[in-house]
CSV table of C-alpha atoms in Angstrom, one decimal:
chain,number,residue,atom,x,y,z
A,1,MET,CA,0.1,0.1,-0.1
A,2,SER,CA,1.2,3.3,-0.9
A,3,ALA,CA,1.8,6.1,1.7
A,4,LEU,CA,-1.1,8.2,-0.1
A,5,ASP,CA,-3.4,5.1,-0.1
A,6,ALA,CA,-2.4,4.7,3.6
A,7,LEU,CA,-3.3,8.4,4.5
A,8,SER,CA,-6.8,7.9,2.7
A,9,GLN,CA,-7.6,4.9,4.5
A,10,GLN,CA,-6.3,6.5,8.0
A,11,LEU,CA,-8.6,9.5,7.4
A,12,GLN,CA,-11.8,7.5,6.5
A,13,GLY,CA,-11.5,6.0,9.5
A,14,TYR,CA,-11.7,9.0,11.4
A,15,VAL,CA,-14.8,10.7,9.3
A,16,GLY,CA,-16.9,7.6,8.7
A,17,PRO,CA,-18.7,6.3,5.8
A,18,SER,CA,-20.8,9.5,5.1
A,19,VAL,CA,-17.8,11.4,4.1
A,20,GLY,CA,-15.6,10.3,1.4
A,21,ILE,CA,-11.9,10.8,1.1
A,22,GLY,CA,-9.5,11.2,-1.9
A,23,VAL,CA,-6.0,11.5,-1.9
A,24,ALA,CA,-3.8,12.2,-4.9
A,25,ASP,CA,0.0,12.9,-5.9
A,26,PRO,CA,0.6,16.6,-7.0
A,27,LYS,CA,4.1,15.5,-8.1
A,28,GLY,CA,2.6,13.7,-10.9
A,29,LEU,CA,1.7,14.5,-14.5
A,30,ALA,CA,-1.5,16.7,-14.7
A,31,ASN,CA,-3.5,14.3,-16.6
A,32,GLY,CA,-7.0,13.6,-16.6
A,33,LEU,CA,-8.6,17.3,-16.2
A,34,ASP,CA,-12.2,17.7,-17.9
A,35,PRO,CA,-12.5,20.4,-20.3
A,36,VAL,CA,-14.6,22.6,-18.0
A,37,GLU,CA,-11.8,21.9,-15.3
A,38,ALA,CA,-9.0,22.6,-17.8
A,39,VAL,CA,-10.7,26.3,-18.7
A,40,ALA,CA,-9.1,27.5,-15.2
A,41,THR,CA,-5.7,26.3,-16.1
A,42,THR,CA,-4.5,28.3,-19.2
A,43,ARG,CA,-2.2,30.3,-17.2
A,44,MET,CA,-1.1,28.5,-14.3
A,45,ILE,CA,2.6,27.6,-14.2
A,46,ASP,CA,3.5,23.8,-13.8
A,47,LYS,CA,3.6,23.4,-10.1
A,48,ARG,CA,0.3,25.1,-9.7
A,49,LEU,CA,-1.3,22.9,-12.6
A,50,ARG,CA,-0.1,19.8,-11.1
A,51,GLU,CA,-1.7,20.4,-7.7
A,52,PHE,CA,-4.9,21.6,-9.4
A,53,ALA,CA,-5.0,18.4,-11.5
A,54,ALA,CA,-4.4,16.5,-8.4
A,55,GLY,CA,-7.0,18.1,-6.3
A,56,ARG,CA,-9.6,17.3,-8.8
A,57,ALA,CA,-8.2,13.6,-9.3
A,58,ALA,CA,-8.9,13.5,-5.3
A,59,ALA,CA,-12.0,15.1,-5.7
A,60,ARG,CA,-13.2,12.1,-8.1
A,61,ARG,CA,-11.8,9.6,-5.6
A,62,ALA,CA,-13.6,11.2,-2.9
A,63,MET,CA,-16.9,10.9,-4.8
A,64,GLN,CA,-16.2,7.2,-5.6
A,65,ALA,CA,-16.0,6.5,-1.8
A,66,ILE,CA,-19.6,7.4,-1.2
A,67,ASP,CA,-20.7,5.6,-4.3
A,68,TRP,CA,-21.0,8.7,-6.3
A,69,PRO,CA,-20.2,8.7,-9.8
A,70,PRO,CA,-16.8,10.8,-10.4
A,71,MET,CA,-17.9,14.1,-12.0
A,72,PRO,CA,-16.0,17.2,-13.0
A,73,VAL,CA,-15.0,19.9,-10.4
A,74,PRO,CA,-14.5,23.5,-12.2
A,75,MET,CA,-13.3,26.5,-10.6
A,76,ARG,CA,-15.7,29.3,-9.9
A,77,PRO,CA,-14.9,32.6,-10.4
A,78,ASP,CA,-13.7,33.3,-6.9
A,79,ARG,CA,-11.2,30.3,-7.4
A,80,SER,CA,-13.5,28.1,-5.0
A,81,PRO,CA,-14.1,24.4,-6.4
A,82,CYS,CA,-17.9,24.1,-8.2
A,83,TRP,CA,-19.2,21.1,-6.7
A,84,PRO,CA,-21.7,18.9,-8.8
A,85,ALA,CA,-25.4,19.4,-7.6
A,86,GLY,CA,-26.0,16.6,-5.0
A,87,VAL,CA,-22.7,16.8,-3.4
A,88,GLU,CA,-20.4,19.4,-1.0
A,89,GLY,CA,-17.1,19.2,-0.6
A,90,SER,CA,-13.6,21.0,0.1
A,91,ILE,CA,-10.1,20.3,-1.6
A,92,SER,CA,-6.8,21.0,0.0
A,93,HIS,CA,-2.8,20.5,-1.1
A,94,CYS,CA,0.8,21.0,-0.2
A,95,ASN,CA,3.8,19.8,-1.8
A,96,SER,CA,3.4,16.1,-0.7
A,97,ALA,CA,-0.4,15.8,-1.2
A,98,ALA,CA,-3.6,16.5,-2.5
A,99,ILE,CA,-6.8,15.8,-0.6
A,100,ALA,CA,-10.6,16.2,-1.0
A,101,THR,CA,-13.7,15.8,1.3
A,102,VAL,CA,-17.1,14.7,-0.3
A,103,ALA,CA,-20.4,14.1,1.1
A,104,ARG,CA,-23.9,14.0,-0.3
A,105,SER,CA,-26.0,17.1,0.3
A,106,GLY,CA,-28.4,16.6,3.0
A,107,THR,CA,-26.4,14.4,5.0
A,108,ILE,CA,-24.0,17.2,6.0
A,109,ARG,CA,-24.2,20.9,5.8
A,110,ALA,CA,-21.0,21.8,5.0
A,111,LEU,CA,-17.1,20.3,4.6
A,112,GLY,CA,-13.7,21.9,4.8
A,113,VAL,CA,-10.1,20.3,4.5
A,114,ASP,CA,-6.9,21.9,5.1
A,115,MET,CA,-3.5,20.3,5.0
A,116,GLU,CA,-0.1,21.9,6.2
A,117,GLU,CA,3.3,20.6,6.3
A,118,ALA,CA,4.1,20.0,10.2
A,119,GLU,CA,6.5,22.9,10.4
A,120,PRO,CA,6.1,25.6,13.4
A,121,LEU,CA,4.0,28.7,12.5
A,122,ASP,CA,6.8,31.5,12.5
A,123,THR,CA,6.3,33.6,15.5
A,124,ASP,CA,6.2,37.0,13.7
A,125,LEU,CA,2.6,35.4,12.6
A,126,TRP,CA,1.2,34.5,15.9
A,127,ASP,CA,-0.6,37.9,16.5
A,128,THR,CA,-2.0,37.8,12.9
A,129,VAL,CA,-3.3,34.2,13.4
A,130,LEU,CA,-4.0,33.8,17.1
A,131,THR,CA,-6.8,35.6,19.2
A,132,PRO,CA,-5.1,36.5,22.3
A,133,ASP,CA,-7.1,33.7,24.1
A,134,GLU,CA,-5.5,31.2,21.8
A,135,ARG,CA,-2.4,32.9,22.5
A,136,ASP,CA,-2.7,32.4,26.0
A,137,ARG,CA,-3.3,28.5,25.5
A,138,THR,CA,-0.4,28.1,22.7
A,139,ASP,CA,3.2,27.5,23.8
A,140,ASN,CA,4.9,25.8,20.7
A,141,GLY,CA,4.8,26.9,16.9
A,142,LEU,CA,3.3,23.4,16.3
A,143,THR,CA,0.4,24.2,18.2
A,144,ALA,CA,0.1,27.6,16.5
A,145,LYS,CA,0.4,25.8,13.1
A,146,ARG,CA,-2.8,23.2,14.0
A,147,ILE,CA,-4.8,26.0,14.9
A,148,PHE,CA,-4.0,27.9,11.7
A,149,CYS,CA,-5.1,24.6,9.9
A,150,ALA,CA,-8.3,24.3,11.6
A,151,LYS,CA,-8.9,27.9,11.0
A,152,GLU,CA,-8.4,27.6,7.3
A,153,ALA,CA,-10.7,24.5,7.2
A,154,VAL,CA,-13.7,26.3,9.1
A,155,TYR,CA,-13.4,29.0,6.6
A,156,LYS,CA,-13.5,26.6,3.3
A,157,ALA,CA,-16.7,25.1,5.2
A,158,GLN,CA,-18.5,28.2,6.3
A,159,PHE,CA,-17.9,30.4,2.9
A,160,PRO,CA,-20.5,28.7,0.7
A,161,ILE,CA,-23.1,28.7,3.2
A,162,THR,CA,-22.4,32.3,4.4
A,163,GLY,CA,-20.1,34.1,1.8
A,164,GLN,CA,-18.2,35.8,4.6
A,165,LEU,CA,-14.8,36.8,4.1
A,166,LEU,CA,-13.2,35.8,7.4
A,167,GLY,CA,-10.2,37.1,8.9
A,168,PHE,CA,-8.4,34.9,11.3
A,169,GLU,CA,-9.5,37.0,14.2
A,170,ASP,CA,-13.0,36.0,13.6
A,171,VAL,CA,-12.6,32.3,14.3
A,172,VAL,CA,-11.9,30.9,17.6
A,173,VAL,CA,-10.5,27.8,17.9
A,174,THR,CA,-10.1,24.9,20.7
A,175,LEU,CA,-7.9,21.8,20.5
A,176,LYS,CA,-8.4,18.7,22.5
A,177,GLY,CA,-6.5,15.9,21.2
A,178,THR,CA,-7.5,14.6,17.6
A,179,GLN,CA,-10.5,16.9,17.9
A,180,PHE,CA,-11.3,20.6,17.5
A,181,THR,CA,-14.3,22.7,18.0
A,182,ALA,CA,-14.5,26.3,16.2
A,183,ARG,CA,-16.8,29.2,16.9
A,184,ILE,CA,-17.2,32.1,14.4
A,185,LYS,CA,-17.8,35.2,16.5
A,186,SER,CA,-20.8,36.5,14.0
A,187,GLY,CA,-22.6,33.5,14.0
A,188,GLY,CA,-24.3,30.9,15.7
A,189,ASP,CA,-23.0,27.7,14.1
A,190,ASP,CA,-21.2,25.6,16.4
A,191,TRP,CA,-18.1,23.8,14.2
A,192,SER,CA,-16.3,20.6,14.8
A,193,GLY,CA,-13.5,18.3,13.2
A,194,ILE,CA,-10.5,16.5,13.3
A,195,ILE,CA,-7.1,17.4,13.2
A,196,VAL,CA,-4.6,14.7,13.0
A,197,GLY,CA,-0.8,14.2,12.0
A,198,SER,CA,0.3,11.8,9.2
A,199,LYS,CA,3.7,10.9,7.8
A,200,ILE,CA,4.4,11.4,4.2
A,201,LEU,CA,7.7,11.0,3.2
A,202,PRO,CA,9.9,13.2,3.6
A,203,LYS,CA,7.1,15.3,5.4
A,204,GLU,CA,4.6,15.3,8.2
A,205,LEU,CA,1.6,16.7,7.3
A,206,ILE,CA,-1.3,18.4,9.7
A,207,ILE,CA,-4.7,17.6,8.2
A,208,SER,CA,-7.9,19.0,9.7
A,209,ILE,CA,-11.3,18.7,8.6
A,210,VAL,CA,-14.3,20.3,9.8
A,211,THR,CA,-18.0,19.4,9.6
A,212,LEU,CA,-21.2,21.5,10.1
A,213,HIS,CA,-24.2,18.7,10.6
């Protein structure tokens, strides 16, 4: 089993059968894009094109994981994924992997995923990313990066519902083991998710998946 397949199985075990997980390699060839997806790639540099293609490949694998036919995921003008009618989802990528989460509409209101390399968040960014309360509860750069990763996933999950352009100060995250909860200061929804580490050579990754039921 490849490292990416192992990562997919690991995350699938956390989210359960209602959420499909797909993982792909952004270092491979940028093959398999549908023409409606390729429209967005005309000015992409090679690295960005490979990441985009891997994200779409991961999205189709995530659809198959919930027994949904693999379908194109074009890019909206605001650069967010345009999911097929009947499913909700989210995509993230870094140098080591691309990941997608998908669920059938009606089984879950929103999904968000973010993936970051497990390197400490630069202390110069702490005051930007962390609220004062989070700063009081954070004693190292990896914890700060986990909070950053969780906030990114919350942003991706809430945007299709609210259209809000949130800042880091608008989301308050509480970590507890592999779980986290998040509160958007301007909204009443309670967000929850998982945040885990996974080894993909040569990097350790931090991955957060947030859900709204």
